CSV table of N, CA, C and O in Angstrom, one decimal:
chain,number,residue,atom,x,y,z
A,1,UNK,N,116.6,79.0,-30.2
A,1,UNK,CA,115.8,78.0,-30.9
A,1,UNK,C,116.1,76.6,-30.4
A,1,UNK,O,117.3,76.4,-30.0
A,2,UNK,N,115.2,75.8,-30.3
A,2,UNK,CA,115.0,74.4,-29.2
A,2,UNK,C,115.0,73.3,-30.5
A,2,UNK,O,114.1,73.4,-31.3
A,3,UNK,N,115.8,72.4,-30.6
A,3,UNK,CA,115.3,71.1,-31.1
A,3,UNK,C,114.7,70.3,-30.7
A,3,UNK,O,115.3,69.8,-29.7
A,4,UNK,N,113.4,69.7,-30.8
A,4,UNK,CA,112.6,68.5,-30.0
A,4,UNK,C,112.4,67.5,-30.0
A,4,UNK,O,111.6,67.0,-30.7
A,5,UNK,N,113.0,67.0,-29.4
A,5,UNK,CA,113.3,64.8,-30.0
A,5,UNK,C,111.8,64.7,-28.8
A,5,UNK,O,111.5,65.2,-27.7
A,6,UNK,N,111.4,63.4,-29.8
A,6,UNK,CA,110.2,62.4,-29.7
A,6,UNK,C,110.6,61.2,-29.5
A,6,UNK,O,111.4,60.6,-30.2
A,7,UNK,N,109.7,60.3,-27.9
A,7,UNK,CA,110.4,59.2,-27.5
A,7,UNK,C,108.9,58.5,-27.1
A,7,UNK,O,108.0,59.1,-26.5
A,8,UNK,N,108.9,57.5,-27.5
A,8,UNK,CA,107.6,56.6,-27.6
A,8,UNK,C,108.3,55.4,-26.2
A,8,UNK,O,109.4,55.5,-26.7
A,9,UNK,N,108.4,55.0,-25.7
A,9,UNK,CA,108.3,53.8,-24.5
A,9,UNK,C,107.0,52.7,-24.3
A,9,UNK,O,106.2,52.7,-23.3
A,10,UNK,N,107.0,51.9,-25.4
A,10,UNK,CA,105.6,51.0,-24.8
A,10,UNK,C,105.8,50.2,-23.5
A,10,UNK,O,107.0,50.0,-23.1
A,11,UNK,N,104.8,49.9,-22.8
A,11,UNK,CA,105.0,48.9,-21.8
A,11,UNK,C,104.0,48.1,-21.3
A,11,UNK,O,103.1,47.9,-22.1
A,12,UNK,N,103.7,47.6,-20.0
A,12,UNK,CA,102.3,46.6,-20.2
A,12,UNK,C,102.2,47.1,-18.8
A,12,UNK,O,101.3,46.4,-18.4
A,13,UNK,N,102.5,47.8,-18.1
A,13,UNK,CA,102.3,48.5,-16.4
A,13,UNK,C,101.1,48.8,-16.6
A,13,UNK,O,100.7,47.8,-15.9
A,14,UNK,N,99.7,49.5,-17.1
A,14,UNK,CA,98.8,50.5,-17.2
A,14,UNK,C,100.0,52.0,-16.8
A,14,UNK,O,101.1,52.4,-16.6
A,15,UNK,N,98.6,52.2,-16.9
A,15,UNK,CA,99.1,54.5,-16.6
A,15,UNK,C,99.6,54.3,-15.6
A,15,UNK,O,100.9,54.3,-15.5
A,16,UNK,N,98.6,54.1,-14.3
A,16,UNK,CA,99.1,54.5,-13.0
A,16,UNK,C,100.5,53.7,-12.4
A,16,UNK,O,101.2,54.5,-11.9
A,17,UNK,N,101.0,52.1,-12.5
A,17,UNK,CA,102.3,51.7,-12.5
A,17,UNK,C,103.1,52.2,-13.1
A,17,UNK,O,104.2,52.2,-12.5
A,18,UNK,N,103.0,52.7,-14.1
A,18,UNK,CA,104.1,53.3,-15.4
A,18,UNK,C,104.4,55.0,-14.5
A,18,UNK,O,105.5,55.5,-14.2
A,19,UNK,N,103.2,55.7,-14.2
A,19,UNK,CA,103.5,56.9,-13.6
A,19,UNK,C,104.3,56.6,-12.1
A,19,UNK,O,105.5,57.0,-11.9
A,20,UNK,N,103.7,55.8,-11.2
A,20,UNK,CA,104.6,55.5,-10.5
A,20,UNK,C,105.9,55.3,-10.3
A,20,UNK,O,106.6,55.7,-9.3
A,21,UNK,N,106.5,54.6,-11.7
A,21,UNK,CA,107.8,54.3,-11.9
A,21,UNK,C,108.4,55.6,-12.2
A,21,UNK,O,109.2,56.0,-11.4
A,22,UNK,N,108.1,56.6,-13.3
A,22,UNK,CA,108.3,57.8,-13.3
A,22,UNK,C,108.7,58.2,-12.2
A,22,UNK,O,109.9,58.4,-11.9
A,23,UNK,N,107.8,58.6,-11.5
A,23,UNK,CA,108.1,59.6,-10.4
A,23,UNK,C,108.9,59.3,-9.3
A,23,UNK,O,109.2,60.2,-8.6
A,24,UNK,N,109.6,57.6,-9.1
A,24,UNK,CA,110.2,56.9,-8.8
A,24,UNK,C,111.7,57.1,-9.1
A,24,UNK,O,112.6,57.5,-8.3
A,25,UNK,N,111.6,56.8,-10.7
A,25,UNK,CA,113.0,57.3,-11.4
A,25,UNK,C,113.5,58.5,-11.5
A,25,UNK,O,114.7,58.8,-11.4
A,26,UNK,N,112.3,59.7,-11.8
A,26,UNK,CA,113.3,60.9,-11.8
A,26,UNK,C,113.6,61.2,-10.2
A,26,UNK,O,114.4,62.2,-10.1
A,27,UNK,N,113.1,60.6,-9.0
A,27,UNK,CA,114.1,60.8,-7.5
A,27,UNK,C,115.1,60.2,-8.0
A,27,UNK,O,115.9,60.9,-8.6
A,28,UNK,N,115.3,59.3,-8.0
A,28,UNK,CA,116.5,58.5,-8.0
A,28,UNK,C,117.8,59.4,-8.8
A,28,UNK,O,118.9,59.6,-8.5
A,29,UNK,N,117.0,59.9,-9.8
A,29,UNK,CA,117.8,60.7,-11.1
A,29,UNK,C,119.0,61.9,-10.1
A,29,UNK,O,120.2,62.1,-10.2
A,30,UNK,N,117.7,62.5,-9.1
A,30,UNK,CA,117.4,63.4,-8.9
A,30,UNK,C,119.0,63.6,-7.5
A,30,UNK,O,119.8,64.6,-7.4
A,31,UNK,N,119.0,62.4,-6.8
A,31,UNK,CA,119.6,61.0,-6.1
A,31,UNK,C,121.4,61.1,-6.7
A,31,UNK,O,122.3,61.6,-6.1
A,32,UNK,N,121.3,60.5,-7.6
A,32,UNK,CA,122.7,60.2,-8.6
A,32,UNK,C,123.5,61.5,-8.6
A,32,UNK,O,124.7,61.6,-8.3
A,33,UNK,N,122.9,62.3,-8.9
A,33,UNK,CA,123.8,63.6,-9.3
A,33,UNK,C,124.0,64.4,-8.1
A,33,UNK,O,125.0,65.1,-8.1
A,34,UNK,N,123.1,64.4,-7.1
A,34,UNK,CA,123.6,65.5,-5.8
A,34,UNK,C,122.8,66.8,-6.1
A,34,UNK,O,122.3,67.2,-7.2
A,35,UNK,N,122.9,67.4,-4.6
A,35,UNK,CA,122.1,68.1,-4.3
A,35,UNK,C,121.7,69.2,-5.5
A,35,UNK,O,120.6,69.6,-5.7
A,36,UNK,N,122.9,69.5,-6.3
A,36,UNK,CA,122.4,70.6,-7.4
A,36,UNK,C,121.9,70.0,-8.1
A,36,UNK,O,120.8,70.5,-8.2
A,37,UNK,N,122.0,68.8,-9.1
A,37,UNK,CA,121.2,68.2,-9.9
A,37,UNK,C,119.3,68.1,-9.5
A,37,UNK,O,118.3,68.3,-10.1
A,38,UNK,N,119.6,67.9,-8.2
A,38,UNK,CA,118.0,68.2,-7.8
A,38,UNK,C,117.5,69.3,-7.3
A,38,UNK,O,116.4,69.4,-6.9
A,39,UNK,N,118.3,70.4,-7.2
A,39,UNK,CA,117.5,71.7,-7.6
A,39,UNK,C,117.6,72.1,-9.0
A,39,UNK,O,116.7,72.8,-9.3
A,40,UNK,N,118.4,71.9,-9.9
A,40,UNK,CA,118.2,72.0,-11.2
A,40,UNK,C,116.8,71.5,-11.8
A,40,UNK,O,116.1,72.4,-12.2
A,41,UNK,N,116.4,70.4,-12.0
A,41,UNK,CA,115.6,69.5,-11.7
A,41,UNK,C,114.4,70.1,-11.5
A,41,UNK,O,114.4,70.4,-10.3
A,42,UNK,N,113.1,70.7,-12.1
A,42,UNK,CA,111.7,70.9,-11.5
A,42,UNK,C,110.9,69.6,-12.7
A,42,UNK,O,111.4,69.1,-13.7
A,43,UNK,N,109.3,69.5,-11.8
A,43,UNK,CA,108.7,68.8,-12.6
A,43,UNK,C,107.1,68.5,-11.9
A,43,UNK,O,106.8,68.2,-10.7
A,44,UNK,N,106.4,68.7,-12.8
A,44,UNK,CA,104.8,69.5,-12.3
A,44,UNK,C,103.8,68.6,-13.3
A,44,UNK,O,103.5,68.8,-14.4
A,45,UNK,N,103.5,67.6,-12.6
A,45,UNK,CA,102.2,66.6,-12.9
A,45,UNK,C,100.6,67.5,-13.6
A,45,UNK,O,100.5,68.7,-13.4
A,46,UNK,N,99.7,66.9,-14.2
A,46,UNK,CA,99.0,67.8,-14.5
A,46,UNK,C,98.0,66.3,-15.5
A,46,UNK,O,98.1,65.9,-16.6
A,47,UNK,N,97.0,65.9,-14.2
A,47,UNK,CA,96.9,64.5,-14.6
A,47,UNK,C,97.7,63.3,-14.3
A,47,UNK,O,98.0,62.8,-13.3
A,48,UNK,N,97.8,62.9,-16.1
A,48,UNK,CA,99.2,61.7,-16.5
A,48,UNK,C,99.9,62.8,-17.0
A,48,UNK,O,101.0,62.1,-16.9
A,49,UNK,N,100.3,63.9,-17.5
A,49,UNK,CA,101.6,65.2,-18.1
A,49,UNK,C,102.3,65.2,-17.2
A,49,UNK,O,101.7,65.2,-16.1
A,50,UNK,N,103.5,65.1,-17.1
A,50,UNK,CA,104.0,65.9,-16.3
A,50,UNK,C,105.3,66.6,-17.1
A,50,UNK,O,105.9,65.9,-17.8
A,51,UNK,N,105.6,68.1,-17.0
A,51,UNK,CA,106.8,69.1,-17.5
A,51,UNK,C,107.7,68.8,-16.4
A,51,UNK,O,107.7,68.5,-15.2
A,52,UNK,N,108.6,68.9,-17.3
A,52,UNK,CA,109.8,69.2,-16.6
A,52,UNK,C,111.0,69.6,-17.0
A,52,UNK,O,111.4,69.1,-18.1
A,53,UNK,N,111.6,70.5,-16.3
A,53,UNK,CA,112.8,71.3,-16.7
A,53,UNK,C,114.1,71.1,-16.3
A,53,UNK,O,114.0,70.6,-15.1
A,54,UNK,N,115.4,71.1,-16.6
A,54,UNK,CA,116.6,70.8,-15.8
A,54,UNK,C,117.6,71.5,-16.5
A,54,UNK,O,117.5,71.4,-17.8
A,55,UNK,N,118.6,72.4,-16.0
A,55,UNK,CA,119.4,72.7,-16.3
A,55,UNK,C,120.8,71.8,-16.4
A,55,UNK,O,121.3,71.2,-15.5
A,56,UNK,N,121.3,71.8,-17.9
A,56,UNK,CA,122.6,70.8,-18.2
A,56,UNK,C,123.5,71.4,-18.5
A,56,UNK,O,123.3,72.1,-19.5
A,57,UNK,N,124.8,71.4,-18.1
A,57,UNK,CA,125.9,71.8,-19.2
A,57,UNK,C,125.6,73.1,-19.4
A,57,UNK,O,126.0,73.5,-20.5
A,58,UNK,N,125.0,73.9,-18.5
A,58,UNK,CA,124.9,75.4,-18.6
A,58,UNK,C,123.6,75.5,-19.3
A,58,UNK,O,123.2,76.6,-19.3
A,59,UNK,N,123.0,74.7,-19.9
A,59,UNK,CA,121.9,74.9,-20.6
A,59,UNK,C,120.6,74.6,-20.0
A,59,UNK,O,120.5,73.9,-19.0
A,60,UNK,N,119.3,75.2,-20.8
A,60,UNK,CA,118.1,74.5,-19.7
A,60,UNK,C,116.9,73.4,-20.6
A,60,UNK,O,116.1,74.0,-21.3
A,61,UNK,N,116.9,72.2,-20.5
A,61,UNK,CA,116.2,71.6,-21.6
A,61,UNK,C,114.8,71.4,-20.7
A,61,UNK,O,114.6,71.5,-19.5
A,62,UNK,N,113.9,71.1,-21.9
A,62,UNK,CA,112.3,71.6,-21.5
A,62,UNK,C,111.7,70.3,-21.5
A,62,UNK,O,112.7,69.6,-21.7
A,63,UNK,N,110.7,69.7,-21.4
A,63,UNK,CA,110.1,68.8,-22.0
A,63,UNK,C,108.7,68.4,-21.2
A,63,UNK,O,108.6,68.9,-20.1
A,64,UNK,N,107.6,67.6,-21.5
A,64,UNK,CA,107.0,66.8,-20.6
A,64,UNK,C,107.1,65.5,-21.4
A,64,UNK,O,107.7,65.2,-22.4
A,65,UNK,N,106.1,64.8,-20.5
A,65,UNK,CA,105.8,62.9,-21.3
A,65,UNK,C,104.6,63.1,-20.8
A,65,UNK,O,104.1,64.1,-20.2
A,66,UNK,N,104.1,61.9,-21.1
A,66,UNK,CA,102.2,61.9,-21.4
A,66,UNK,C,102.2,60.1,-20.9
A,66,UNK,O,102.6,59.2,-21.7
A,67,UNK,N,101.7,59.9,-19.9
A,67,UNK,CA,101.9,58.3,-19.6
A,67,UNK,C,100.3,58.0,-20.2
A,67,UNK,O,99.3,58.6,-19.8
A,68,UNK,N,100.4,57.2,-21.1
A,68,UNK,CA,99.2,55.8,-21.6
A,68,UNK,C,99.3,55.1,-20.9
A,68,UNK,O,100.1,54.9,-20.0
A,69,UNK,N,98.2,54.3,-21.4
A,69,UNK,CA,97.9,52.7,-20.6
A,69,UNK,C,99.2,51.5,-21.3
A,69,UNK,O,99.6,50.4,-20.9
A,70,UNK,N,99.4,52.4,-22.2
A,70,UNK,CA,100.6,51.4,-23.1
A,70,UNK,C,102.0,51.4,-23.4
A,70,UNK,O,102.8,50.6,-23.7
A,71,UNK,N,101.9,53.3,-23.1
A,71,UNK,CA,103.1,53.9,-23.5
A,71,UNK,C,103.0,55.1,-23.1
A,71,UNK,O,102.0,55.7,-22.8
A,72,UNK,N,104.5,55.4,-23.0
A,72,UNK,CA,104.9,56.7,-22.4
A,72,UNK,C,105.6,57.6,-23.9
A,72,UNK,O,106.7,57.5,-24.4
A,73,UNK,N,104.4,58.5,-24.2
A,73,UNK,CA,105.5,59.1,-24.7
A,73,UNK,C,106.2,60.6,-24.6
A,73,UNK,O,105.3,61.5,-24.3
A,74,UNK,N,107.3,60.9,-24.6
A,74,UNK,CA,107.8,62.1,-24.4
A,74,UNK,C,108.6,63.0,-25.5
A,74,UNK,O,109.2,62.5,-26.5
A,75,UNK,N,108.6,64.5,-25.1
A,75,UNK,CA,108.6,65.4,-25.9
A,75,UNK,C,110.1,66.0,-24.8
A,75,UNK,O,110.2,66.3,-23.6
A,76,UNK,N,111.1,66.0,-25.8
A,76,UNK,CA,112.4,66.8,-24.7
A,76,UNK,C,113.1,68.1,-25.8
A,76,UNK,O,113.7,68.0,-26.8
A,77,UNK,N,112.8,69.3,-25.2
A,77,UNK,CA,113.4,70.4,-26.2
A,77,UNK,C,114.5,70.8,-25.8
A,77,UNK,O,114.6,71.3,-24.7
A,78,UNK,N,115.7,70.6,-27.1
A,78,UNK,CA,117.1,70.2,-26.3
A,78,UNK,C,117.9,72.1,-27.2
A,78,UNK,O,117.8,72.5,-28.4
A,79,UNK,N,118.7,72.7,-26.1
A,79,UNK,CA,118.7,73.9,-26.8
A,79,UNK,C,119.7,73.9,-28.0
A,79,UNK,O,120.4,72.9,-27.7
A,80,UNK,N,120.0,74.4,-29.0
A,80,UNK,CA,121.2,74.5,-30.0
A,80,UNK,C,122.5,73.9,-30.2
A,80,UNK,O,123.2,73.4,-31.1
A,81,UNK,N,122.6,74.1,-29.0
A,81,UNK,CA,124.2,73.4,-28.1
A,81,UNK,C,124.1,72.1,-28.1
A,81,UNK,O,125.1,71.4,-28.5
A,82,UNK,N,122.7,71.5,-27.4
A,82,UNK,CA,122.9,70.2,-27.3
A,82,UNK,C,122.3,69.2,-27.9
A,82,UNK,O,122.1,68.1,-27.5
A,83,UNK,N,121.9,69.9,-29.2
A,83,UNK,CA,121.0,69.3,-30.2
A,83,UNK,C,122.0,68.7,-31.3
A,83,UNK,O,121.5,67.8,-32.0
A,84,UNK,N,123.0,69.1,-31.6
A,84,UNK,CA,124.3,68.2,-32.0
A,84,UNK,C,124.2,66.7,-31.2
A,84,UNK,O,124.1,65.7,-31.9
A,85,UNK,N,124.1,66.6,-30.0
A,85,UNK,CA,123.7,65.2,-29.2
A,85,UNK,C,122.4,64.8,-29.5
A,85,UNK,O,122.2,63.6,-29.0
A,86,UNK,N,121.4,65.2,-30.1
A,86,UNK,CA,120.1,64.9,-30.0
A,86,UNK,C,120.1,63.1,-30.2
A,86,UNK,O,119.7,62.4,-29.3
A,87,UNK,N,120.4,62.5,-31.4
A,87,UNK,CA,120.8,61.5,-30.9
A,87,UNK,C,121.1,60.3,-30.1
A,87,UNK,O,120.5,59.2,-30.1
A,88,UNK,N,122.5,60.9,-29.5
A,88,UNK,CA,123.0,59.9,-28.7
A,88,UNK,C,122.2,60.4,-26.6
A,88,UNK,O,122.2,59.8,-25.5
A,89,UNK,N,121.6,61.6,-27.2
A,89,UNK,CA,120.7,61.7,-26.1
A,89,UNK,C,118.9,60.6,-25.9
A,89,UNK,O,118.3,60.1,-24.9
A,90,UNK,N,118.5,60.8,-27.2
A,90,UNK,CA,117.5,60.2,-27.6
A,90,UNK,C,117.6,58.7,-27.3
A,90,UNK,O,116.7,58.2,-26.6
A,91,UNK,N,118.6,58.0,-27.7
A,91,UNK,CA,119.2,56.7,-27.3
A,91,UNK,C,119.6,56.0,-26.0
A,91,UNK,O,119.7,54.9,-25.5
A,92,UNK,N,120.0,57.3,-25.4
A,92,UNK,CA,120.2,57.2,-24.1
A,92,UNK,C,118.7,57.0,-23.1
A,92,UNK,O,118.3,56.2,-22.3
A,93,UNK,N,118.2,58.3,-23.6
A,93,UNK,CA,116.6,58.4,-22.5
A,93,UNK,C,115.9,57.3,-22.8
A,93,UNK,O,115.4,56.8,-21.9
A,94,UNK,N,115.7,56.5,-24.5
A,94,UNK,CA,114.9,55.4,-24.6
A,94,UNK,C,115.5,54.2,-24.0
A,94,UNK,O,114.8,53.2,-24.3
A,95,UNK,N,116.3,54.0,-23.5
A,95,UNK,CA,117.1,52.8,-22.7
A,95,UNK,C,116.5,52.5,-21.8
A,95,UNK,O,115.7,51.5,-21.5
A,96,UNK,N,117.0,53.9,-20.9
A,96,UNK,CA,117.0,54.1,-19.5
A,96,UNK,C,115.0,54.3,-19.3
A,96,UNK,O,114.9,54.0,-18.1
A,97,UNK,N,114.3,54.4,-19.6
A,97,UNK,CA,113.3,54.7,-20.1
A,97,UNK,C,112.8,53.2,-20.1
A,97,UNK,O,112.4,52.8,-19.0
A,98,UNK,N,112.9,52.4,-20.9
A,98,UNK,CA,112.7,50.8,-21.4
A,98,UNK,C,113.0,50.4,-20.1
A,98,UNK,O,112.0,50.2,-19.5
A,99,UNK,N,114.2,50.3,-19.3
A,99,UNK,CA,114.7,50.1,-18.0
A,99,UNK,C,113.6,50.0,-17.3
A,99,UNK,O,112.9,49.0,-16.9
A,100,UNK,N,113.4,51.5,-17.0
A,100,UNK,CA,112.3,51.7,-15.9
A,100,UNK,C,111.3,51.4,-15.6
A,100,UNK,O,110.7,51.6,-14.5
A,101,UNK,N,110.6,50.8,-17.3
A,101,UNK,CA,109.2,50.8,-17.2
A,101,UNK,C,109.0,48.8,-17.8
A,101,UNK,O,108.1,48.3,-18.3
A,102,UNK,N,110.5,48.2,-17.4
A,102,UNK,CA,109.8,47.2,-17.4
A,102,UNK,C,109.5,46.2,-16.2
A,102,UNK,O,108.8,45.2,-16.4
């Protein structure tokens, strides 16, 4: 069973800047952690959706985001284990998130 934290990001980019920065930041993400981090790491556009999966801490969390003209929002299904963090994870991705899309 998956818990699913909800993350809204407004911004003033439009879609296509804001997706840009996206696909920008999770290389970088992808970048930071080394070569297993970016094969852990999948992520499949579909439009403005894009899914994406990554293996953490032994675990595998699910999610896509949905880029608007205004906002990005995203859907992250975090498994049992690390839904105790839901949280200070949620706080974390809206930062880093705010960061990237301003």
């Amino acid at each position: 069973m998956s818990k699913p934290i909800t993350i809204s990001i407004p911004h003033d980019l439009g879609a296509a800047a804001a997706r840009q920065r996206i696909e920008e930041g999770f290389g970088k993400i992808s970048q930071q952690f080394g070569e297993a981090a970016a094969k852990a790491l999948t992520k499949t556009w579909t439009g403005d959706r894009m899914d994406f999966s990554v293996a953490a801490m032994g675990q595998q969390i699910t999610g896509h985001l949905d880029v608007q003209e205004a906002a990005v929002l995203m859907t992250i299904n975090l498994p049992n284990v690390l839904a105790l963090l839901a949280g200070k994870i949620k706080g974390r991705v809206q930062k880093e998130g705010q960061l990237l899309l301003k």
